Amino acid sequence: MAYAYESWCDLVEYHAPRIALVSEPLRTSHEQRDVDRLNLFYNRAIPQLNTVAFATFWYPNIWGSPDIRSDTRALLAAMDSLQDLANDAQPTEGAVQDVDNALGSLHKQCDGHRGLPPRPGN
């Protein structure tokens, strides 16, 4: 299902809770169903996050977000590392924490930047 996002922060914040939810079980578990859930959701979210991370232009006054490209790339790197470790049945506790830290950084930057900014004169 496609969704419309008013700002880049809206897109990131939309996916953030689910990223945390599918990542968290891998802090202590290596059950295949948890790895499968992570892979299924990550494979849906990553293309949209790539749109933010590798945007070739940035107009904060139009899109309503601070420049979160580098932080989104850090999140993608953490997600990639966690996914690789989980798929290889390697310890994932530290990688889950890296995802949490990256999400926290993005959430802090996006605080107060959801939706479109008000138009001048309104």
mmCIF file of C-alpha atoms in Angstrom:
data_model
loop_
_atom_site.group_PDB
_atom_site.id
_atom_site.type_symbol
_atom_site.label_atom_id
_atom_site.label_comp_id
_atom_site.label_asym_id
_atom_site.label_seq_id
_atom_site.Cartn_x
_atom_site.Cartn_y
_atom_site.Cartn_z
ATOM 1 C CA MET A 1 0.000 0.000 0.000
ATOM 2 C CA ALA A 2 1.362 3.428 -0.879
ATOM 3 C CA TYR A 3 1.257 6.363 1.505
ATOM 4 C CA ALA A 4 1.755 10.066 0.964
ATOM 5 C CA TYR A 5 4.311 11.745 3.176
ATOM 6 C CA GLU A 6 4.367 15.476 3.710
ATOM 7 C CA SER A 7 8.033 15.555 4.719
ATOM 8 C CA TRP A 8 11.085 13.327 4.762
ATOM 9 C CA CYS A 9 10.746 13.158 8.549
ATOM 10 C CA ASP A 10 7.205 11.845 8.110
ATOM 11 C CA LEU A 11 8.540 8.975 6.011
ATOM 12 C CA VAL A 12 11.311 8.111 8.487
ATOM 13 C CA GLU A 13 9.081 8.481 11.548
ATOM 14 C CA TYR A 14 6.390 6.349 9.888
ATOM 15 C CA HIS A 15 8.794 3.401 9.591
ATOM 16 C CA ALA A 16 10.766 3.923 12.826
ATOM 17 C CA PRO A 17 8.425 2.147 15.284
ATOM 18 C CA ARG A 18 8.128 -0.930 13.075
ATOM 19 C CA ILE A 19 11.900 -1.006 12.488
ATOM 20 C CA ALA A 20 12.357 -1.058 16.267
ATOM 21 C CA LEU A 21 9.663 -3.712 16.734
ATOM 22 C CA VAL A 22 11.078 -6.165 14.197
ATOM 23 C CA SER A 23 14.670 -5.551 15.322
ATOM 24 C CA GLU A 24 14.185 -5.881 19.086
ATOM 25 C CA PRO A 25 13.522 -9.662 19.273
ATOM 26 C CA LEU A 26 16.951 -10.254 17.716
ATOM 27 C CA ARG A 27 18.624 -8.674 20.739
ATOM 28 C CA THR A 28 18.213 -12.009 22.550
ATOM 29 C CA SER A 29 16.707 -14.457 20.044
ATOM 30 C CA HIS A 30 17.822 -16.100 16.840
ATOM 31 C CA GLU A 31 14.544 -17.771 15.982
ATOM 32 C CA GLN A 32 13.996 -18.085 12.252
ATOM 33 C CA ARG A 33 10.546 -16.491 12.403
ATOM 34 C CA ASP A 34 12.087 -13.338 13.943
ATOM 35 C CA VAL A 35 14.717 -13.229 11.198
ATOM 36 C CA ASP A 36 12.005 -13.759 8.568
ATOM 37 C CA ARG A 37 9.912 -10.893 9.990
ATOM 38 C CA LEU A 38 12.947 -8.623 9.979
ATOM 39 C CA ASN A 39 13.787 -9.515 6.372
ATOM 40 C CA LEU A 40 10.212 -9.066 5.191
ATOM 41 C CA PHE A 41 9.805 -5.625 6.724
ATOM 42 C CA TYR A 42 13.333 -4.372 6.006
ATOM 43 C CA ASN A 43 12.939 -5.304 2.342
ATOM 44 C CA ARG A 44 9.834 -3.099 2.196
ATOM 45 C CA ALA A 45 11.205 -0.148 4.181
ATOM 46 C CA ILE A 46 14.761 0.083 2.810
ATOM 47 C CA PRO A 47 13.828 1.324 -0.697
ATOM 48 C CA GLN A 48 11.829 4.189 0.802
ATOM 49 C CA LEU A 49 14.586 5.051 3.270
ATOM 50 C CA ASN A 50 17.070 5.048 0.372
ATOM 51 C CA THR A 51 14.964 7.811 -1.186
ATOM 52 C CA VAL A 52 15.712 9.980 1.849
ATOM 53 C CA ALA A 53 19.324 8.894 2.349
ATOM 54 C CA PHE A 54 20.441 9.496 -1.202
ATOM 55 C CA ALA A 55 18.278 12.449 -2.232
ATOM 56 C CA THR A 56 20.326 14.624 -4.574
ATOM 57 C CA PHE A 57 18.573 17.794 -3.473
ATOM 58 C CA TRP A 58 17.330 19.123 -0.169
ATOM 59 C CA TYR A 59 14.888 21.956 0.311
ATOM 60 C CA PRO A 60 14.036 22.091 4.033
ATOM 61 C CA ASN A 61 11.674 25.021 3.616
ATOM 62 C CA ILE A 62 9.643 23.046 1.076
ATOM 63 C CA TRP A 63 9.915 19.504 2.404
ATOM 64 C CA GLY A 64 9.666 20.513 6.048
ATOM 65 C CA SER A 65 12.608 18.466 7.309
ATOM 66 C CA PRO A 66 16.145 19.171 8.408
ATOM 67 C CA ASP A 67 18.813 17.521 6.246
ATOM 68 C CA ILE A 68 18.656 13.981 7.632
ATOM 69 C CA ARG A 69 20.417 12.247 4.745
ATOM 70 C CA SER A 70 23.578 11.270 6.648
ATOM 71 C CA ASP A 71 21.595 10.072 9.670
ATOM 72 C CA THR A 72 19.321 8.042 7.406
ATOM 73 C CA ARG A 73 22.409 6.498 5.776
ATOM 74 C CA ALA A 74 23.672 5.616 9.282
ATOM 75 C CA LEU A 75 20.330 3.931 9.998
ATOM 76 C CA LEU A 76 20.507 2.005 6.722
ATOM 77 C CA ALA A 77 24.057 0.857 7.529
ATOM 78 C CA ALA A 78 22.943 -0.325 10.976
ATOM 79 C CA MET A 79 19.940 -2.114 9.463
ATOM 80 C CA ASP A 80 22.164 -3.759 6.834
ATOM 81 C CA SER A 81 24.607 -4.944 9.481
ATOM 82 C CA LEU A 82 21.816 -6.356 11.648
ATOM 83 C CA GLN A 83 20.218 -8.088 8.675
ATOM 84 C CA ASP A 84 23.519 -9.648 7.588
ATOM 85 C CA LEU A 85 24.339 -10.862 11.103
ATOM 86 C CA ALA A 86 20.834 -12.259 11.630
ATOM 87 C CA ASN A 87 20.853 -14.077 8.296
ATOM 88 C CA ASP A 88 24.265 -15.558 9.126
ATOM 89 C CA ALA A 89 23.066 -16.632 12.622
ATOM 90 C CA GLN A 90 25.711 -14.424 14.259
ATOM 91 C CA PRO A 91 25.295 -12.511 17.547
ATOM 92 C CA THR A 92 23.054 -9.503 16.909
ATOM 93 C CA GLU A 93 22.708 -7.721 20.281
ATOM 94 C CA GLY A 94 25.157 -4.931 19.405
ATOM 95 C CA ALA A 95 23.648 -4.479 15.952
ATOM 96 C CA VAL A 96 20.160 -4.084 17.447
ATOM 97 C CA GLN A 97 21.557 -1.370 19.724
ATOM 98 C CA ASP A 98 23.123 0.351 16.699
ATOM 99 C CA VAL A 99 19.705 0.403 14.991
ATOM 100 C CA ASP A 100 18.142 1.810 18.180
ATOM 101 C CA ASN A 101 20.816 4.513 18.398
ATOM 102 C CA ALA A 102 20.342 5.501 14.748
ATOM 103 C CA LEU A 103 16.565 5.669 15.200
ATOM 104 C CA GLY A 104 17.031 7.818 18.306
ATOM 105 C CA SER A 105 19.270 10.239 16.436
ATOM 106 C CA LEU A 106 16.764 10.584 13.601
ATOM 107 C CA HIS A 107 13.865 11.002 16.006
ATOM 108 C CA LYS A 108 15.725 13.795 17.791
ATOM 109 C CA GLN A 109 16.434 15.593 14.499
ATOM 110 C CA CYS A 110 12.849 15.191 13.292
ATOM 111 C CA ASP A 111 11.275 16.395 16.536
ATOM 112 C CA GLY A 112 8.991 19.257 15.577
ATOM 113 C CA HIS A 113 9.517 18.737 11.842
ATOM 114 C CA ARG A 114 6.602 16.487 10.943
ATOM 115 C CA GLY A 115 4.318 17.664 8.167
ATOM 116 C CA LEU A 116 4.813 20.617 5.883
ATOM 117 C CA PRO A 117 5.998 23.930 7.303
ATOM 118 C CA PRO A 118 3.458 26.770 7.356
ATOM 119 C CA ARG A 119 3.331 28.885 4.225
ATOM 120 C CA PRO A 120 4.633 32.431 4.568
ATOM 121 C CA GLY A 121 1.766 34.842 5.178
ATOM 122 C CA ASN A 122 -0.584 32.170 6.594
#
